[in-house]
mmCIF file of C-alpha atoms and ligand atoms in Angstrom:
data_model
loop_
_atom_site.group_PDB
_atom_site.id
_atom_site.type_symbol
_atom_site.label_atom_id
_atom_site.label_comp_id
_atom_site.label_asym_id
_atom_site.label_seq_id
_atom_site.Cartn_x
_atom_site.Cartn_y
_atom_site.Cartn_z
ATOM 1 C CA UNK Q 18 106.521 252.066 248.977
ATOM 2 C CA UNK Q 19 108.807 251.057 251.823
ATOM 3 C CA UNK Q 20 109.455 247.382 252.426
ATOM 4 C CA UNK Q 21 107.579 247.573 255.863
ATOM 5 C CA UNK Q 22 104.184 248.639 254.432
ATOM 6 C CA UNK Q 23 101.950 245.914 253.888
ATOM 7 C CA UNK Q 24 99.284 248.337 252.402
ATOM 8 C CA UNK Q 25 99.548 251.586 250.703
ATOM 9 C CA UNK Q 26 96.440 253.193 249.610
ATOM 10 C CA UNK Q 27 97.172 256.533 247.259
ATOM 11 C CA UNK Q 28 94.736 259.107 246.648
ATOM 12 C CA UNK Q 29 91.871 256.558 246.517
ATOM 13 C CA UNK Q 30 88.442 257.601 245.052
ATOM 14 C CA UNK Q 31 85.420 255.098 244.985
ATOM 15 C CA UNK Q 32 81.898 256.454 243.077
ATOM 16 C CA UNK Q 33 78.869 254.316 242.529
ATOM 17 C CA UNK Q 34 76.781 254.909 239.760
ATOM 18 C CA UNK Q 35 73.457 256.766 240.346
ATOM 19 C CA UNK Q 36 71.933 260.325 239.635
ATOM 20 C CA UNK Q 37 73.428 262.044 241.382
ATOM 21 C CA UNK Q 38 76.378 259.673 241.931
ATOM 22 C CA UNK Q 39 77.570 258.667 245.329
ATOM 23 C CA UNK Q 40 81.247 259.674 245.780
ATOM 24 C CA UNK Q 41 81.474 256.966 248.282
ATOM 25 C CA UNK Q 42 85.885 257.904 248.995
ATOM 26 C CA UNK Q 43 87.124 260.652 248.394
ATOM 27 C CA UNK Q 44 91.147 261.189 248.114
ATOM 28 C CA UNK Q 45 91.910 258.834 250.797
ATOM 29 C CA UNK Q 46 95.686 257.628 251.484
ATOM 30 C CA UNK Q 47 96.284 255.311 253.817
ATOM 31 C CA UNK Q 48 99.101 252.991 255.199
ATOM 32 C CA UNK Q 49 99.578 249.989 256.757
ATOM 33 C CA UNK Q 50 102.821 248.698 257.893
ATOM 34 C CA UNK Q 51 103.941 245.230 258.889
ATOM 35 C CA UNK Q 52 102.907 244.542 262.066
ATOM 36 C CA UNK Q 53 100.774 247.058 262.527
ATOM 37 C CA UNK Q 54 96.916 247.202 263.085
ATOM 38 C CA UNK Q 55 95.064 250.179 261.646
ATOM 39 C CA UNK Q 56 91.220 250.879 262.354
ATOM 40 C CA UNK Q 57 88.990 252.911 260.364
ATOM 41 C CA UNK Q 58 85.902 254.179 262.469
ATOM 42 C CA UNK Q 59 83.215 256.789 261.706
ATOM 43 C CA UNK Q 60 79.259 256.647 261.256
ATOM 44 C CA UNK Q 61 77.519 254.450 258.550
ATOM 45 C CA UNK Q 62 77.206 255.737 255.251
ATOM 46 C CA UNK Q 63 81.343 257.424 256.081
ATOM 47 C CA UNK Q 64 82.744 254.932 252.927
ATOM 48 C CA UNK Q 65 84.611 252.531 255.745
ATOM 49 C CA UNK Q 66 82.797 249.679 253.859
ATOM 50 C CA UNK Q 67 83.796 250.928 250.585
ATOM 51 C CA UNK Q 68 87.177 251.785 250.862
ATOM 52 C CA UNK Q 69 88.060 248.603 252.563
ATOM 53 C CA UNK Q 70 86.604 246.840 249.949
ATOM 54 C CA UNK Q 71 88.793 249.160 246.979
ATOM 55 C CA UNK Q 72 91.396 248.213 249.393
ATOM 56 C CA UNK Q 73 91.517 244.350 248.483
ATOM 57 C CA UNK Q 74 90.503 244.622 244.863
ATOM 58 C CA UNK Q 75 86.857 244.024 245.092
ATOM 59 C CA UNK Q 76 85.520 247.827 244.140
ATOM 60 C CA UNK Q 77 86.748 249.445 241.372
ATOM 61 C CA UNK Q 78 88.785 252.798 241.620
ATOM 62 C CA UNK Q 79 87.269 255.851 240.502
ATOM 63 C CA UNK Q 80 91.276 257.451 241.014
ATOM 64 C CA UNK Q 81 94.222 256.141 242.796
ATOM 65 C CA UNK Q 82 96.307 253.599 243.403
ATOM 66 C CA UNK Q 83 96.616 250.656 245.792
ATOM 67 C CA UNK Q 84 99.514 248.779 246.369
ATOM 68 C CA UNK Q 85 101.029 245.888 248.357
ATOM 69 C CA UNK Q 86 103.907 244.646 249.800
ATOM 70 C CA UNK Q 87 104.749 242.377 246.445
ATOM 71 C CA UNK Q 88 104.079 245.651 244.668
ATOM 72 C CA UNK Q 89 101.152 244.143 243.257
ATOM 73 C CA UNK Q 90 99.121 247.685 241.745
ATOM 74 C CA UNK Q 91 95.218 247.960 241.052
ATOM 75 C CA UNK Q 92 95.121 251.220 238.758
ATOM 76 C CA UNK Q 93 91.411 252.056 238.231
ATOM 77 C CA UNK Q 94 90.407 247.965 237.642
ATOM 78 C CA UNK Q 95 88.372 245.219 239.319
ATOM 79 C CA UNK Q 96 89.275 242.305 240.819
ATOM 80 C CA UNK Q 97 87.734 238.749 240.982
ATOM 81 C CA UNK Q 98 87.562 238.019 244.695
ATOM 82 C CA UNK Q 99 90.041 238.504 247.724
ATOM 83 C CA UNK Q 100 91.365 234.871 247.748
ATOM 84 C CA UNK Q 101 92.796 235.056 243.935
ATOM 85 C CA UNK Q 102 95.150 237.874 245.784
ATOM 86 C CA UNK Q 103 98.188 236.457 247.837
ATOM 87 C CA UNK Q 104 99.053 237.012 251.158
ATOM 88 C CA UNK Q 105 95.646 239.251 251.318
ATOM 89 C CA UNK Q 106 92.042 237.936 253.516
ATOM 90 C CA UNK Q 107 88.983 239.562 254.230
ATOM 91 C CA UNK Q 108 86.468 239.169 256.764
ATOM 92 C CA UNK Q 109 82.820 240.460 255.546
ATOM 93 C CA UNK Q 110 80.414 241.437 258.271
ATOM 94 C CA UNK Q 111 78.129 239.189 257.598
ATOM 95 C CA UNK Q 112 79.429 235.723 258.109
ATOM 96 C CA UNK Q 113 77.236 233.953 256.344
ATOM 97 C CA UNK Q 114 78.204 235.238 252.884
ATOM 98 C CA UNK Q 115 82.028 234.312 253.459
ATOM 99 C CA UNK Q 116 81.164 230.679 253.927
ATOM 100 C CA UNK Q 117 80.641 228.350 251.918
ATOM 101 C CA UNK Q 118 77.093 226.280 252.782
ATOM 102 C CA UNK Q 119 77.450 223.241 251.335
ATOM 103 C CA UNK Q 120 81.338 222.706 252.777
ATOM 104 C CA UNK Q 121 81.813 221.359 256.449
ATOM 105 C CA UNK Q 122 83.277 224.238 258.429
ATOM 106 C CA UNK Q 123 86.618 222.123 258.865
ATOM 107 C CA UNK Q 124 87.268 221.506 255.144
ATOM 108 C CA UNK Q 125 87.034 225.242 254.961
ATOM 109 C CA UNK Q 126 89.386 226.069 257.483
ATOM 110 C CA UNK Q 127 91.639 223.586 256.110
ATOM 111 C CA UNK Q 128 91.606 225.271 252.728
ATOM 112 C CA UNK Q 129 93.119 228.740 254.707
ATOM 113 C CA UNK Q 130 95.375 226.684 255.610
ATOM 114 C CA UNK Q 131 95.975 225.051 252.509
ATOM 115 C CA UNK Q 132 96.644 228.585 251.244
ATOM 116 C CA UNK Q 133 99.108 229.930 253.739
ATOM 117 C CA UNK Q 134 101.317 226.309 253.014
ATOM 118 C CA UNK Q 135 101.042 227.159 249.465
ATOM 119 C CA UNK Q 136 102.868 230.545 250.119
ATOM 120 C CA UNK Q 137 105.690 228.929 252.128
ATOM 121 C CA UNK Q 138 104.308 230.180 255.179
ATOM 122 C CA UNK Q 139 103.527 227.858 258.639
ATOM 123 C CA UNK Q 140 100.209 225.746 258.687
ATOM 124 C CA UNK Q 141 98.468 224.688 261.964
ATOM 125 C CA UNK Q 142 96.083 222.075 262.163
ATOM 126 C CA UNK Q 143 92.134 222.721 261.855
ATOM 127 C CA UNK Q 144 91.465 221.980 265.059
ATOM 128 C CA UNK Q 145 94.357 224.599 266.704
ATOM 129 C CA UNK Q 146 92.365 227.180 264.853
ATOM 130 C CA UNK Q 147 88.960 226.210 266.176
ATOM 131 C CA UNK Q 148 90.151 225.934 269.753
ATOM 132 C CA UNK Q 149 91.725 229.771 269.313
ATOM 133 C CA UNK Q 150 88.631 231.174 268.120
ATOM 134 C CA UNK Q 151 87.032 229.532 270.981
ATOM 135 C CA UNK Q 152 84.933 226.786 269.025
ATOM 136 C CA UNK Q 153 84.743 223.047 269.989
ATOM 137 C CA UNK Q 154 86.991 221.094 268.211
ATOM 138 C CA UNK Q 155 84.150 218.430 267.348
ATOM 139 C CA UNK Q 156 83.114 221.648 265.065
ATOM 140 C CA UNK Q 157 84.983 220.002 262.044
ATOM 141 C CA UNK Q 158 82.641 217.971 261.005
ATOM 142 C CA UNK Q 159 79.840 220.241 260.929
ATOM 143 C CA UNK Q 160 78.290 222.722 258.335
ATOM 144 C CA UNK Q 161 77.471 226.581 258.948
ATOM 145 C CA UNK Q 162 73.919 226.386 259.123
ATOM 146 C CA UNK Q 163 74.735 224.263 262.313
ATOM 147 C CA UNK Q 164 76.564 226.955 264.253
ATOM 148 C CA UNK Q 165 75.024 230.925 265.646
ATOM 149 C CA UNK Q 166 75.927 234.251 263.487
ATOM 150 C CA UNK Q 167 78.777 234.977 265.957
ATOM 151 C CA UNK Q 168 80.431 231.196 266.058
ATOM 152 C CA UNK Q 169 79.685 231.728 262.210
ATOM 153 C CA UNK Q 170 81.903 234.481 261.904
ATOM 154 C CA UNK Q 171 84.853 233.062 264.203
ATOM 155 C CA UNK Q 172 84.638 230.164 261.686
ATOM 156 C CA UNK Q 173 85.820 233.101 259.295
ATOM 157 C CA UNK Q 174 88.263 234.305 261.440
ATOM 158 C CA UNK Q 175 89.695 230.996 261.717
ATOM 159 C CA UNK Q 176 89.510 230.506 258.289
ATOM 160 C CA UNK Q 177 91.429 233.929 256.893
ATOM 161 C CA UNK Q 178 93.663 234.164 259.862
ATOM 162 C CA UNK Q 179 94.649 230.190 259.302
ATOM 163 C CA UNK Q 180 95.517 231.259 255.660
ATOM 164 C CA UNK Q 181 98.550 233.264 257.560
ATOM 165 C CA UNK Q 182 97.971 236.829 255.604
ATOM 166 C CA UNK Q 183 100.068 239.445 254.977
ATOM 167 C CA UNK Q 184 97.272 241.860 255.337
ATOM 168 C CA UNK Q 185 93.799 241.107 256.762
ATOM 169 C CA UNK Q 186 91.530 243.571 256.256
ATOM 170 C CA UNK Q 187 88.346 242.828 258.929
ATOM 171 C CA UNK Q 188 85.017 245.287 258.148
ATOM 172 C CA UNK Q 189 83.016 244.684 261.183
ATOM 173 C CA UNK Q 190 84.554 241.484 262.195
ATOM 174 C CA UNK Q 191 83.277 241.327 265.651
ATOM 175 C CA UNK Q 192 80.202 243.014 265.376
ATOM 176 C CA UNK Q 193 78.195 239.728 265.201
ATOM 177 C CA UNK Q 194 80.139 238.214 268.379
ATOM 178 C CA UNK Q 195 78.477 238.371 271.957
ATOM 179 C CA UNK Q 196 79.837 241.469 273.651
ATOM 180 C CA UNK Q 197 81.731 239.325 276.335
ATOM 181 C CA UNK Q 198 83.842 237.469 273.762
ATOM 182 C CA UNK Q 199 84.252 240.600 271.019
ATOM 183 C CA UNK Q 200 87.577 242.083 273.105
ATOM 184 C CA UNK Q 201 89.050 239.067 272.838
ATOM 185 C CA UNK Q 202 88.485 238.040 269.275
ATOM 186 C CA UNK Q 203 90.019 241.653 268.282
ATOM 187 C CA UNK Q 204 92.939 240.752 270.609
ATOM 188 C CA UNK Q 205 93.320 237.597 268.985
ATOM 189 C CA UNK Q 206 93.290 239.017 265.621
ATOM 190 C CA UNK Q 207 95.797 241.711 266.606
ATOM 191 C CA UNK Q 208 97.976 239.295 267.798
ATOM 192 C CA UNK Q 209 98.248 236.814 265.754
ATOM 193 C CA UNK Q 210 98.328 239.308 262.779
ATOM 194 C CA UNK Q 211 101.147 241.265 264.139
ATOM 195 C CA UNK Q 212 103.270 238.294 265.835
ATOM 196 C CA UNK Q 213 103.524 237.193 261.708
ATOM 197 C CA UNK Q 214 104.526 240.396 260.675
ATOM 198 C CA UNK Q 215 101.357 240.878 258.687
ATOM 199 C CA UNK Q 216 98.964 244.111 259.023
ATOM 200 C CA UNK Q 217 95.726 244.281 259.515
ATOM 201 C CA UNK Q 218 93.083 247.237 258.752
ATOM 202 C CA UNK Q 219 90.307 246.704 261.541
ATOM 203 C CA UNK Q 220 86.667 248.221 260.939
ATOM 204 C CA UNK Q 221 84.689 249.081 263.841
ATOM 205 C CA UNK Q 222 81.773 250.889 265.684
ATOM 206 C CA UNK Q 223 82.834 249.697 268.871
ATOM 207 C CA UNK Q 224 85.736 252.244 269.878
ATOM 208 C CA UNK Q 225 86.298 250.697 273.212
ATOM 209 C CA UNK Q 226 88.125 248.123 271.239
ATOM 210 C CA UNK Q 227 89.578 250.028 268.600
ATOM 211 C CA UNK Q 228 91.032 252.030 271.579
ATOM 212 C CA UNK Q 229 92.234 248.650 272.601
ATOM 213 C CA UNK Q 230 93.896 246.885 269.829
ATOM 214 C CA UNK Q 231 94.707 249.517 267.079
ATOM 215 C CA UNK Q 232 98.142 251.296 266.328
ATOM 216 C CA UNK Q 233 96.574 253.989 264.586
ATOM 217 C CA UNK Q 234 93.453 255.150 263.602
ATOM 218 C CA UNK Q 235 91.579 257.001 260.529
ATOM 219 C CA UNK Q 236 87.924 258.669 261.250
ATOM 220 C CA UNK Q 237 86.162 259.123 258.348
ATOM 221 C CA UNK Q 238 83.196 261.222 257.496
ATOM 222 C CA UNK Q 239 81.750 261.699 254.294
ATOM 223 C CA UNK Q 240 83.938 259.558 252.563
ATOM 224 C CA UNK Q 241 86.757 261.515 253.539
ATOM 225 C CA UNK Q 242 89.773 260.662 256.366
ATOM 226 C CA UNK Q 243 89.131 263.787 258.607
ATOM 227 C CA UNK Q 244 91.523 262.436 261.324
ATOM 228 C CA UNK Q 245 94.112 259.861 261.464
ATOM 229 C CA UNK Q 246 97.389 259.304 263.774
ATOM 230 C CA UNK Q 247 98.273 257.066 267.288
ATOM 231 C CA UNK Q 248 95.174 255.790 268.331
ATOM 232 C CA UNK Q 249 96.791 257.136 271.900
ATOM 233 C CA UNK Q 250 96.874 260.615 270.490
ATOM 234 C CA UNK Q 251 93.737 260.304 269.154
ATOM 235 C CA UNK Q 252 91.736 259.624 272.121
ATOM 236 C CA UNK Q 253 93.983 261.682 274.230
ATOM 237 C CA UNK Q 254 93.734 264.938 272.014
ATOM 238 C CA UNK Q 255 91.052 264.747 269.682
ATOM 239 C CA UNK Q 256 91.785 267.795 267.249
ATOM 240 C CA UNK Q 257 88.969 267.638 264.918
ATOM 241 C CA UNK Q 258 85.261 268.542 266.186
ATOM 242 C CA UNK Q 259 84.047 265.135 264.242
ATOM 243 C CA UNK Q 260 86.492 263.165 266.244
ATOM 244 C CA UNK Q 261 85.276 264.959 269.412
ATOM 245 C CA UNK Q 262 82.041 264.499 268.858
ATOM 246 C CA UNK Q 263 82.426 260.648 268.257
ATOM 247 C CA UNK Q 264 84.657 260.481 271.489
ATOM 248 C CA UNK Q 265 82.450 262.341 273.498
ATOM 249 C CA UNK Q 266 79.058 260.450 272.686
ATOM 250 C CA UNK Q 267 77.305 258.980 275.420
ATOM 251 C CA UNK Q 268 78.579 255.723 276.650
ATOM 252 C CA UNK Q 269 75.769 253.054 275.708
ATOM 253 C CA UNK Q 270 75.135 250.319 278.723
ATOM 254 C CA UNK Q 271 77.804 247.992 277.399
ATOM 255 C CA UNK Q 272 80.179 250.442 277.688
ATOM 256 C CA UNK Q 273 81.083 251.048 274.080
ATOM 257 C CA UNK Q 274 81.449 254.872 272.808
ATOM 258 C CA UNK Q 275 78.848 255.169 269.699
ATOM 259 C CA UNK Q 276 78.553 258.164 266.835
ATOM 260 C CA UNK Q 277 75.602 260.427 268.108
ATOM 261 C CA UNK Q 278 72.305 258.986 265.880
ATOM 262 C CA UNK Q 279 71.471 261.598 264.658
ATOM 263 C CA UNK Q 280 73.697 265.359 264.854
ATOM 264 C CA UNK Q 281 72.299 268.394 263.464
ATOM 265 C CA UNK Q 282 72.776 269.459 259.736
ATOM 266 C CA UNK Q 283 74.508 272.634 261.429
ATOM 267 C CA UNK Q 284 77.046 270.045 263.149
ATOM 268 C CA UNK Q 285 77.144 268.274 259.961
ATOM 269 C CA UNK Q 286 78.212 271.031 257.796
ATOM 270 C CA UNK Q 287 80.617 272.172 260.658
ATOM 271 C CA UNK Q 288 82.629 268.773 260.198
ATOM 272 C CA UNK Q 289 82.463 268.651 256.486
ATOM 273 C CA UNK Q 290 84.200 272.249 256.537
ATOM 274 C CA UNK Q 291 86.900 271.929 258.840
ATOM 275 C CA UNK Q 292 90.090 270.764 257.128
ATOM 276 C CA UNK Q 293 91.174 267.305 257.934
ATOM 277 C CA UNK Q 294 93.784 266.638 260.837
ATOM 278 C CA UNK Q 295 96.817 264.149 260.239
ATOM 279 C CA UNK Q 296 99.785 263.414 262.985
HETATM 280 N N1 ATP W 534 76.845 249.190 245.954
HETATM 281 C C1 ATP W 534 76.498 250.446 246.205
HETATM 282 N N2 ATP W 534 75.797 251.176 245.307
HETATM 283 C C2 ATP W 534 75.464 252.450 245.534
HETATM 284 N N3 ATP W 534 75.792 253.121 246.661
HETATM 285 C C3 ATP W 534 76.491 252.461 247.592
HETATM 286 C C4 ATP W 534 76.876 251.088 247.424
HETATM 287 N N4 ATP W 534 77.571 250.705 248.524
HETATM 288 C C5 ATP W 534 77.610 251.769 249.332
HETATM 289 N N5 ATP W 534 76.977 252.829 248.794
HETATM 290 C C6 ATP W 534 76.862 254.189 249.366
HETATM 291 O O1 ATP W 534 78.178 254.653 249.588
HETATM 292 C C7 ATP W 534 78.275 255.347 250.823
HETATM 293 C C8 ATP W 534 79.302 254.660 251.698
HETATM 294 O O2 ATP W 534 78.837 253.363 252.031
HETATM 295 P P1 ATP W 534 79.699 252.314 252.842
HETATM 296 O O3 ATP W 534 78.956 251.042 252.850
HETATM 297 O O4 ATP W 534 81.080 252.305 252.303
HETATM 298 O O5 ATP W 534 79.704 252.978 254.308
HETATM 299 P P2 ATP W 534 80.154 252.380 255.721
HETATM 300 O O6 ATP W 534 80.985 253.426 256.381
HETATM 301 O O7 ATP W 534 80.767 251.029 255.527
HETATM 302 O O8 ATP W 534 78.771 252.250 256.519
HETATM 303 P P3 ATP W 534 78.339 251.172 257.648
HETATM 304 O O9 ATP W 534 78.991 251.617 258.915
HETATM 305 O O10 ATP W 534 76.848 251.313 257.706
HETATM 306 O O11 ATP W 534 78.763 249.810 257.198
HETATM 307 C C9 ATP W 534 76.865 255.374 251.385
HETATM 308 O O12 ATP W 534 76.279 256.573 250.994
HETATM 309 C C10 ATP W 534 76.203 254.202 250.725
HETATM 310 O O13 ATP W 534 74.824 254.409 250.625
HETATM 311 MG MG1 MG W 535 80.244 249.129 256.185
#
């Protein structure tokens, strides 16, 4: 692993138990490099979930390897939670399980920042990180069930990207905002994410964004990558009929690109079949 990935996901396989069993991953290797924001997009039930979860410890490996930049390695085992890694934060799509409800919001930023000081790295105050994530800065005081889903989840966002990561990996992070403010919360992310030198690995539906704020991107299907390269080239050229098919959906009225509801099992074998495309 070079000394500018942050991540490096190997051959990754993640099954749930069941009859049959659910091969939730399949095989998937993925990068991330320092500074660099990768998103993972395709319909639900595709694994995005899952892998990102294998990613940061909290699903156990069926096969593969993950490693990070301090060469920590998960071979096949579970980890406790997210926070017990260093340098690593995750954002959950729902906000409300990330936060703590019995801790006012700004203790809890306080502690992200409490982590990033314990790694060496630069801690802001509480109330910087509210004002960037566009909350008041009276917030402080207050406790989660006081605040909407979406200022709920930029509490979060505060919170991991206050604990200065060298990898956040956000599933859905934006998902709860309002649409006018969901651009600029990825943009924020992005930003501050990259300007540290960390990586980030950015789950979304909405590909207007993605298209936005992401280096590169990996479309999965099935629990298999079936595209991946410059988000540029992506959208420019899309090679595999999955990836067209996702570009070319319908617009919906706020202007975000969605996966059809619901293609035909003709389409759907079509996709599984042809081999995957990587540039
Ligand atoms: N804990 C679990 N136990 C059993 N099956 C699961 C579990 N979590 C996910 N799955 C199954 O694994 C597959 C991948 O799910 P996953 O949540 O990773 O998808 P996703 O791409 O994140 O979807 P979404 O866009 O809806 O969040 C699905 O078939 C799902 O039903
Ligand atoms: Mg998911």
């Amino acid at each position: 692993m070079s000394d500018a990935m942050v991540l490096d996901v190997q051959s990754v396989s993640v099954r749930y138990p069941g009859n049959p069993p659910v091969v939730a991953v399949q095989e998937v290797s993925l990068q991330v490099a320092a500074g660099e924001t990768v998103a993972l997009v395709g319909e639900s039930g595709s694994g995005k979930s899952s892998l990102a979860r294998a990613a940061v410890g909290i699903e156990k490996l069926a096969s593969g390897t993950v490693r990070f930049r301090d060469g920590e390695v998960t071979p096949m085992r579970v980890r406790r939670r997210p926070k017990a890694l260093t340098g690593i934060q995750m954002v959950f799509q729902d906000p409300s399980t990330s936060l703590n409800p019995r801790r006012r919001i700004g203790d809890q930023i306080a502690d992200g920042i409490a982590t990033a000081r314990a790694r060496g790295a630069e801690g802001s105050r509480v109330e910087e990180w509210l004002e960037k994530v566009g909350l008041p800065t009276a917030s402080v005081s207050k406790y989660p069930h006081q605040f909407s889903g979406g200022q709920k989840q930029r509490i979060a966002i505060a919170r991991a990207l206050a604990a200065r990561p060298q990898l956040l990996v956000a599933d859905e992070p934006i998902s709860a905002l309002d649409a006018s403010t969901q651009t600029s919360v990825a943009a924020l992310m992005r930003d501050l994410v990259s300007e540290a030198g960390a990586g980030m690995l950015f789950i979304s539906h909405d590909l207007a964004v993605v298209q936005r704020i992401a280096d590169r991107t990996f479309v999965m299907f099935g629990g298999r990558v079936l595209e991946s390269g410059p988000t540029v080239d992506i959208w420019a050229d899309p090679q595999h009929p999955y990836t067209q098919a996702l570009l070319a959906a319908i617009p919906e009225p706020d202007g975000m690109g969605r996966i059809p509801a619901a293609p035909s099992a003709a389409e759907r074998a079509i996709w599984a079949d042809v081999p995957a495309v990587a540039r």
